[in-house]
Amino acid sequence: MTLANATVQTGRGASPGGPHGERPARINRNAGTWFLVLPALIPILVLSVGPLLYGIALAFTDAQSGRTRSTRWTGVLNFQDLLHDGLFWDSFRIGLVWAVGVTVPQFVLALGLALLLNQNLRMRWLARALAIIPWAMPEVVVGIMWRLVYNPDAGILNETIRDLGLGDGRDWLTGLATALPAVILVGVWAGMPQTTVALLAGLQNTPHELHEAAALDGAGAWRRFRTVTWPALRPVALSITALNFIWNFNSFALVYVLTNGGPGGRTRLPMLFAYEEAFRYGQFGYAAAMGCVMVAVISVLLAVYLVGRLGGGEER
């Protein structure tokens, strides 16, 4: 019994330490990990990676709508046509103006609102709940609501202008000079709550003791913000700003409901332009090439953002 016990104990002690004992355990751990990840991985592969790869392949063909049309491989012909398509590059420029015009005011206003909601105010819980209402509303509902606000005849904006004696109002969404600013205003209003929530979470993670120490040293509100609040908030601010820019550049539903890309293409974002080429004119291959260009641009922006974050992390 003693020899058997010694043999069993020796085997138990030696097997995990040896290379042949570690390999089965490692395989079992990897299999268990994949078993847990697989339910979430399958929808990603089916609904995201698969369509992305199919869209990339489609960009190198002349695919068009219609069952009787045969699809041929055309190589980079769609991309060559895209380089000389002035309408697409105009929409690309409009998309950049839209993304910057929405993202920057979004961040500035959300930062001010987050600083306010972080104060010890009465009924602060109610103010926080009301602040996220625009975020909880679907983009289609937001677009319909703001179309009513901008209505030239009975909209609340023009009615207010008339009541104040500032004029007869105007048709904001169909004017060549006012359509894009009006849509940008809606984008800022709809996306600001999400940025506010992210910045508010960052503010609440800032140690209160640092603010107290800075106040005891005689630092004013601006100096405390610059030396204590902003350094702690900077990683969150960079993350949410980069994500907002990407989301805004890829916007579709809000602008589609508000203006459908008009008037005269003044609010035709790249995603709207690709949608029209695919589903209005049936040029699926050409629209897929536009999508590839937009994916490439977003990938470059993400790479620049990640390099900046990693560089900043190494410096810290």
CSV table of C-alpha atoms in Angstrom, one decimal:
chain,number,residue,atom,x,y,z
A,1,MET,CA,0.0,0.0,0.0
A,2,THR,CA,2.8,2.3,0.9
A,3,LEU,CA,4.6,1.6,-2.4
A,4,ALA,CA,1.4,2.1,-4.4
A,5,ASN,CA,0.6,5.3,-2.6
A,6,ALA,CA,4.1,6.5,-3.3
A,7,THR,CA,3.8,5.5,-6.9
A,8,VAL,CA,0.5,7.4,-7.3
A,9,GLN,CA,1.8,10.4,-5.5
A,10,THR,CA,4.9,10.4,-7.7
A,11,GLY,CA,2.8,10.1,-10.8
A,12,ARG,CA,0.5,12.9,-9.7
A,13,GLY,CA,3.4,15.2,-8.9
A,14,ALA,CA,5.4,14.4,-12.1
A,15,SER,CA,2.6,14.5,-14.7
A,16,PRO,CA,1.6,18.1,-14.5
A,17,GLY,CA,5.2,19.2,-14.4
A,18,GLY,CA,6.2,17.3,-17.5
A,19,PRO,CA,5.6,18.4,-21.1
A,20,HIS,CA,3.3,15.5,-21.8
A,21,GLY,CA,1.1,16.4,-18.8
A,22,GLU,CA,0.8,20.2,-19.6
A,23,ARG,CA,-0.2,19.6,-23.2
A,24,PRO,CA,-3.6,17.8,-22.6
A,25,ALA,CA,-4.5,20.4,-19.9
A,26,ARG,CA,-3.7,23.3,-22.2
A,27,ILE,CA,-5.7,21.7,-25.0
A,28,ASN,CA,-8.7,21.2,-22.6
A,29,ARG,CA,-8.5,24.9,-21.5
A,30,ASN,CA,-8.3,26.1,-25.1
A,31,ALA,CA,-11.3,23.9,-26.1
A,32,GLY,CA,-13.3,25.2,-23.1
A,33,THR,CA,-12.5,28.8,-24.1
A,34,TRP,CA,-13.6,28.3,-27.7
A,35,PHE,CA,-16.7,26.5,-26.5
A,36,LEU,CA,-17.6,29.6,-24.4
A,37,VAL,CA,-16.7,32.1,-27.2
A,38,LEU,CA,-18.4,30.2,-30.1
A,39,PRO,CA,-22.0,31.4,-29.4
A,40,ALA,CA,-20.9,35.0,-29.6
A,41,LEU,CA,-18.4,34.4,-32.5
A,42,ILE,CA,-20.9,32.7,-34.9
A,43,PRO,CA,-23.2,35.8,-35.2
A,44,ILE,CA,-20.2,38.0,-35.7
A,45,LEU,CA,-18.9,35.8,-38.5
A,46,VAL,CA,-22.3,35.4,-40.1
A,47,LEU,CA,-23.6,39.0,-39.8
A,48,SER,CA,-20.4,41.1,-39.9
A,49,VAL,CA,-17.4,39.3,-41.3
A,50,GLY,CA,-19.3,37.4,-44.0
A,51,PRO,CA,-21.1,40.4,-45.5
A,52,LEU,CA,-17.9,42.4,-45.3
A,53,LEU,CA,-15.9,39.9,-47.3
A,54,TYR,CA,-18.8,39.5,-49.8
A,55,GLY,CA,-19.0,43.2,-50.2
A,56,ILE,CA,-15.2,43.4,-50.9
A,57,ALA,CA,-15.5,40.7,-53.5
A,58,LEU,CA,-18.5,42.4,-55.0
A,59,ALA,CA,-16.5,45.6,-55.5
A,60,PHE,CA,-14.4,43.9,-58.2
A,61,THR,CA,-17.4,42.9,-60.3
A,62,ASP,CA,-20.0,44.6,-62.4
A,63,ALA,CA,-22.9,43.3,-60.3
A,64,GLN,CA,-26.2,45.0,-61.1
A,65,SER,CA,-29.8,44.5,-60.1
A,66,GLY,CA,-31.9,42.1,-62.1
A,67,ARG,CA,-32.1,38.3,-62.1
A,68,THR,CA,-31.2,38.0,-65.8
A,69,ARG,CA,-28.0,40.0,-65.6
A,70,SER,CA,-24.8,38.0,-65.4
A,71,THR,CA,-22.0,39.2,-63.1
A,72,ARG,CA,-18.5,39.5,-64.5
A,73,TRP,CA,-15.2,40.1,-62.8
A,74,THR,CA,-13.9,43.6,-63.7
A,75,GLY,CA,-10.9,43.9,-61.4
A,76,VAL,CA,-10.2,47.5,-60.3
A,77,LEU,CA,-12.4,49.1,-62.9
A,78,ASN,CA,-14.9,50.3,-60.3
A,79,PHE,CA,-12.2,51.9,-58.3
A,80,GLN,CA,-10.8,53.6,-61.4
A,81,ASP,CA,-14.2,55.0,-62.1
A,82,LEU,CA,-14.6,56.1,-58.5
A,83,LEU,CA,-11.4,58.1,-58.7
A,84,HIS,CA,-12.9,60.3,-61.4
A,85,ASP,CA,-16.4,60.5,-59.9
A,86,GLY,CA,-16.7,64.1,-58.7
A,87,LEU,CA,-20.1,63.5,-57.1
A,88,PHE,CA,-18.7,60.8,-54.8
A,89,TRP,CA,-15.8,63.0,-53.7
A,90,ASP,CA,-18.2,65.9,-53.1
A,91,SER,CA,-20.2,63.6,-50.9
A,92,PHE,CA,-17.0,62.5,-49.2
A,93,ARG,CA,-16.2,66.2,-48.5
A,94,ILE,CA,-19.7,66.7,-47.1
A,95,GLY,CA,-19.3,63.6,-45.0
A,96,LEU,CA,-16.1,65.0,-43.4
A,97,VAL,CA,-17.8,68.4,-42.8
A,98,TRP,CA,-20.7,66.7,-41.3
A,99,ALA,CA,-18.6,64.4,-39.1
A,100,VAL,CA,-16.4,67.2,-37.8
A,101,GLY,CA,-19.3,69.6,-37.5
A,102,VAL,CA,-21.2,67.2,-35.3
A,103,THR,CA,-18.4,65.6,-33.3
A,104,VAL,CA,-16.7,68.8,-32.1
A,105,PRO,CA,-19.8,70.6,-30.8
A,106,GLN,CA,-21.0,67.3,-29.4
A,107,PHE,CA,-17.9,66.9,-27.3
A,108,VAL,CA,-17.8,70.6,-26.1
A,109,LEU,CA,-21.5,70.7,-25.1
A,110,ALA,CA,-21.4,67.2,-23.6
A,111,LEU,CA,-18.3,68.1,-21.5
A,112,GLY,CA,-20.1,71.1,-20.1
A,113,LEU,CA,-23.2,69.1,-19.3
A,114,ALA,CA,-21.2,66.3,-17.7
A,115,LEU,CA,-19.4,68.8,-15.5
A,116,LEU,CA,-22.7,70.3,-14.5
A,117,LEU,CA,-24.3,66.9,-13.8
A,118,ASN,CA,-21.3,65.9,-11.7
A,119,GLN,CA,-22.0,68.6,-9.2
A,120,ASN,CA,-24.0,68.0,-6.1
A,121,LEU,CA,-27.2,69.5,-7.4
A,122,ARG,CA,-30.8,69.0,-6.2
A,123,MET,CA,-32.8,66.5,-8.3
A,124,ARG,CA,-29.6,65.5,-10.0
A,125,TRP,CA,-30.9,62.0,-10.7
A,126,LEU,CA,-33.8,63.5,-12.7
A,127,ALA,CA,-31.5,65.8,-14.7
A,128,ARG,CA,-29.4,62.8,-15.6
A,129,ALA,CA,-32.4,60.8,-16.7
A,130,LEU,CA,-33.7,63.6,-18.9
A,131,ALA,CA,-30.3,64.1,-20.4
A,132,ILE,CA,-30.2,60.7,-22.0
A,133,ILE,CA,-33.7,60.8,-23.6
A,134,PRO,CA,-32.4,61.8,-27.1
A,135,TRP,CA,-30.0,58.8,-27.0
A,136,ALA,CA,-32.9,56.4,-26.2
A,137,MET,CA,-34.9,57.5,-29.2
A,138,PRO,CA,-34.5,55.8,-32.6
A,139,GLU,CA,-32.9,57.9,-35.3
A,140,VAL,CA,-36.0,57.6,-37.5
A,141,VAL,CA,-38.2,59.0,-34.7
A,142,VAL,CA,-35.6,61.8,-34.1
A,143,GLY,CA,-35.6,62.7,-37.8
A,144,ILE,CA,-39.4,62.8,-38.0
A,145,MET,CA,-39.6,64.9,-34.9
A,146,TRP,CA,-37.1,67.5,-36.1
A,147,ARG,CA,-38.8,67.6,-39.5
A,148,LEU,CA,-41.9,68.9,-37.6
A,149,VAL,CA,-39.7,71.4,-35.8
A,150,TYR,CA,-38.2,72.7,-39.1
A,151,ASN,CA,-41.6,72.7,-40.9
A,152,PRO,CA,-41.8,76.0,-42.8
A,153,ASP,CA,-45.5,76.5,-42.2
A,154,ALA,CA,-46.3,75.2,-38.7
A,155,GLY,CA,-42.9,74.3,-37.3
A,156,ILE,CA,-42.1,75.5,-33.7
A,157,LEU,CA,-38.9,77.1,-34.9
A,158,ASN,CA,-40.5,79.4,-37.5
A,159,GLU,CA,-43.4,80.1,-35.2
A,160,THR,CA,-41.0,81.3,-32.5
A,161,ILE,CA,-39.2,83.5,-35.1
A,162,ARG,CA,-42.5,85.0,-36.1
A,163,ASP,CA,-43.6,85.6,-32.5
A,164,LEU,CA,-40.4,87.3,-31.7
A,165,GLY,CA,-40.7,89.6,-34.8
A,166,LEU,CA,-37.5,88.3,-36.4
A,167,GLY,CA,-39.1,87.6,-39.7
A,168,ASP,CA,-41.3,85.1,-41.4
A,169,GLY,CA,-39.0,82.1,-41.0
A,170,ARG,CA,-37.7,79.9,-43.8
A,171,ASP,CA,-37.6,76.4,-45.1
A,172,TRP,CA,-34.6,75.2,-43.2
A,173,LEU,CA,-34.2,71.7,-44.7
A,174,THR,CA,-34.6,72.7,-48.4
A,175,GLY,CA,-32.5,75.9,-48.4
A,176,LEU,CA,-29.1,75.4,-50.0
A,177,ALA,CA,-27.4,77.5,-47.3
A,178,THR,CA,-29.3,76.1,-44.3
A,179,ALA,CA,-29.8,72.4,-44.9
A,180,LEU,CA,-26.4,71.1,-43.8
A,181,PRO,CA,-26.2,73.4,-40.7
A,182,ALA,CA,-29.8,72.4,-39.7
A,183,VAL,CA,-29.0,68.7,-40.1
A,184,ILE,CA,-25.7,69.1,-38.1
A,185,LEU,CA,-27.7,70.7,-35.3
A,186,VAL,CA,-30.0,67.6,-35.1
A,187,GLY,CA,-26.9,65.3,-35.1
A,188,VAL,CA,-25.4,67.2,-32.2
A,189,TRP,CA,-28.6,67.0,-30.2
A,190,ALA,CA,-29.1,63.3,-30.9
A,191,GLY,CA,-25.6,62.2,-30.1
A,192,MET,CA,-24.7,64.5,-27.2
A,193,PRO,CA,-26.2,62.3,-24.4
A,194,GLN,CA,-24.0,59.3,-25.3
A,195,THR,CA,-20.9,61.5,-25.0
A,196,THR,CA,-22.2,63.0,-21.8
A,197,VAL,CA,-22.7,59.6,-20.2
A,198,ALA,CA,-19.1,58.6,-21.1
A,199,LEU,CA,-17.6,61.8,-19.9
A,200,LEU,CA,-19.7,61.7,-16.7
A,201,ALA,CA,-18.4,58.2,-16.0
A,202,GLY,CA,-14.8,59.4,-16.4
A,203,LEU,CA,-15.5,62.4,-14.1
A,204,GLN,CA,-16.9,60.1,-11.4
A,205,ASN,CA,-13.8,57.9,-11.5
A,206,THR,CA,-11.5,60.9,-10.8
A,207,PRO,CA,-10.4,60.8,-7.1
A,208,HIS,CA,-12.1,63.6,-5.1
A,209,GLU,CA,-9.0,63.9,-2.9
A,210,LEU,CA,-7.0,65.3,-5.8
A,211,HIS,CA,-9.5,68.2,-6.2
A,212,GLU,CA,-9.4,68.8,-2.5
A,213,ALA,CA,-5.6,68.9,-2.4
A,214,ALA,CA,-5.6,71.3,-5.4
A,215,ALA,CA,-8.1,73.6,-3.8
A,216,LEU,CA,-6.1,73.7,-0.6
A,217,ASP,CA,-3.1,74.7,-2.7
A,218,GLY,CA,-5.1,77.7,-3.9
A,219,ALA,CA,-5.9,76.4,-7.4
A,220,GLY,CA,-9.0,77.9,-9.0
A,221,ALA,CA,-11.7,76.1,-10.9
A,222,TRP,CA,-9.9,76.4,-14.3
A,223,ARG,CA,-6.6,75.3,-12.9
A,224,ARG,CA,-8.2,72.3,-11.2
A,225,PHE,CA,-9.8,71.4,-14.4
A,226,ARG,CA,-6.6,71.7,-16.4
A,227,THR,CA,-4.3,69.9,-13.9
A,228,VAL,CA,-6.6,67.4,-12.3
A,229,THR,CA,-9.8,66.8,-14.2
A,230,TRP,CA,-8.6,66.8,-17.8
A,231,PRO,CA,-5.6,64.5,-17.3
A,232,ALA,CA,-7.9,61.9,-15.7
A,233,LEU,CA,-10.6,62.5,-18.4
A,234,ARG,CA,-8.3,62.5,-21.4
A,235,PRO,CA,-8.3,58.8,-22.2
A,236,VAL,CA,-12.1,58.7,-22.1
A,237,ALA,CA,-12.4,61.9,-24.2
A,238,LEU,CA,-10.1,60.5,-26.9
A,239,SER,CA,-12.0,57.3,-27.1
A,240,ILE,CA,-15.4,58.7,-27.3
A,241,THR,CA,-14.4,61.4,-29.7
A,242,ALA,CA,-12.8,58.9,-32.1
A,243,LEU,CA,-15.9,56.6,-31.9
A,244,ASN,CA,-18.2,59.6,-32.4
A,245,PHE,CA,-16.3,60.7,-35.5
A,246,ILE,CA,-16.5,57.2,-37.0
A,247,TRP,CA,-20.2,56.8,-36.2
A,248,ASN,CA,-21.0,60.3,-37.5
A,249,PHE,CA,-19.1,59.7,-40.7
A,250,ASN,CA,-21.1,56.5,-41.3
A,251,SER,CA,-24.5,58.2,-40.5
A,252,PHE,CA,-27.4,57.2,-42.7
A,253,ALA,CA,-30.8,57.1,-41.1
A,254,LEU,CA,-31.0,60.5,-39.6
A,255,VAL,CA,-30.0,62.4,-42.7
A,256,TYR,CA,-32.0,60.1,-44.9
A,257,VAL,CA,-35.2,60.9,-42.9
A,258,LEU,CA,-34.5,64.7,-42.7
A,259,THR,CA,-33.4,65.6,-46.2
A,260,ASN,CA,-32.8,62.4,-48.2
A,261,GLY,CA,-29.5,63.9,-49.3
A,262,GLY,CA,-31.0,67.1,-50.6
A,263,PRO,CA,-31.3,69.9,-51.6
A,264,GLY,CA,-29.1,69.5,-54.6
A,265,GLY,CA,-26.9,66.9,-52.9
A,266,ARG,CA,-25.9,69.4,-50.1
A,267,THR,CA,-26.5,66.8,-47.4
A,268,ARG,CA,-25.6,63.7,-49.5
A,269,LEU,CA,-23.3,61.8,-47.2
A,270,PRO,CA,-21.1,59.0,-48.6
A,271,MET,CA,-23.3,56.3,-47.1
A,272,LEU,CA,-26.3,57.9,-48.7
A,273,PHE,CA,-24.5,58.1,-52.1
A,274,ALA,CA,-23.6,54.4,-51.9
A,275,TYR,CA,-27.2,53.6,-50.9
A,276,GLU,CA,-28.6,55.4,-54.0
A,277,GLU,CA,-26.1,53.8,-56.3
A,278,ALA,CA,-27.1,50.3,-55.0
A,279,PHE,CA,-30.8,50.5,-54.4
A,280,ARG,CA,-32.0,53.3,-56.7
A,281,TYR,CA,-29.8,52.7,-59.7
A,282,GLY,CA,-28.9,49.0,-59.2
A,283,GLN,CA,-25.1,49.4,-59.4
A,284,PHE,CA,-24.2,47.0,-56.6
A,285,GLY,CA,-20.6,46.5,-57.7
A,286,TYR,CA,-20.0,50.3,-57.9
A,287,ALA,CA,-21.7,50.8,-54.5
A,288,ALA,CA,-19.6,48.1,-53.0
A,289,ALA,CA,-16.4,49.8,-54.2
A,290,MET,CA,-17.6,53.0,-52.4
A,291,GLY,CA,-18.1,50.9,-49.3
A,292,CYS,CA,-14.5,49.6,-49.6
A,293,VAL,CA,-13.2,53.1,-49.8
A,294,MET,CA,-15.1,54.1,-46.7
A,295,VAL,CA,-13.9,51.0,-44.8
A,296,ALA,CA,-10.3,51.9,-45.8
A,297,VAL,CA,-10.7,55.5,-44.6
A,298,ILE,CA,-12.2,54.4,-41.3
A,299,SER,CA,-9.4,51.8,-40.9
A,300,VAL,CA,-6.8,54.4,-41.3
A,301,LEU,CA,-8.5,56.7,-38.8
A,302,LEU,CA,-8.6,53.8,-36.3
A,303,ALA,CA,-5.0,53.0,-36.9
A,304,VAL,CA,-4.0,56.6,-36.2
A,305,TYR,CA,-6.1,56.6,-33.1
A,306,LEU,CA,-4.6,53.4,-31.8
A,307,VAL,CA,-1.1,54.5,-32.5
A,308,GLY,CA,-1.8,57.8,-30.6
A,309,ARG,CA,-3.3,55.9,-27.7
A,310,LEU,CA,-0.4,53.4,-27.5
A,311,GLY,CA,2.2,56.2,-27.8
A,312,GLY,CA,0.4,58.2,-25.1
A,313,GLY,CA,0.3,55.1,-22.9
A,314,GLU,CA,4.0,54.5,-23.3
A,315,GLU,CA,4.8,58.1,-22.4
A,316,ARG,CA,2.7,57.9,-19.3
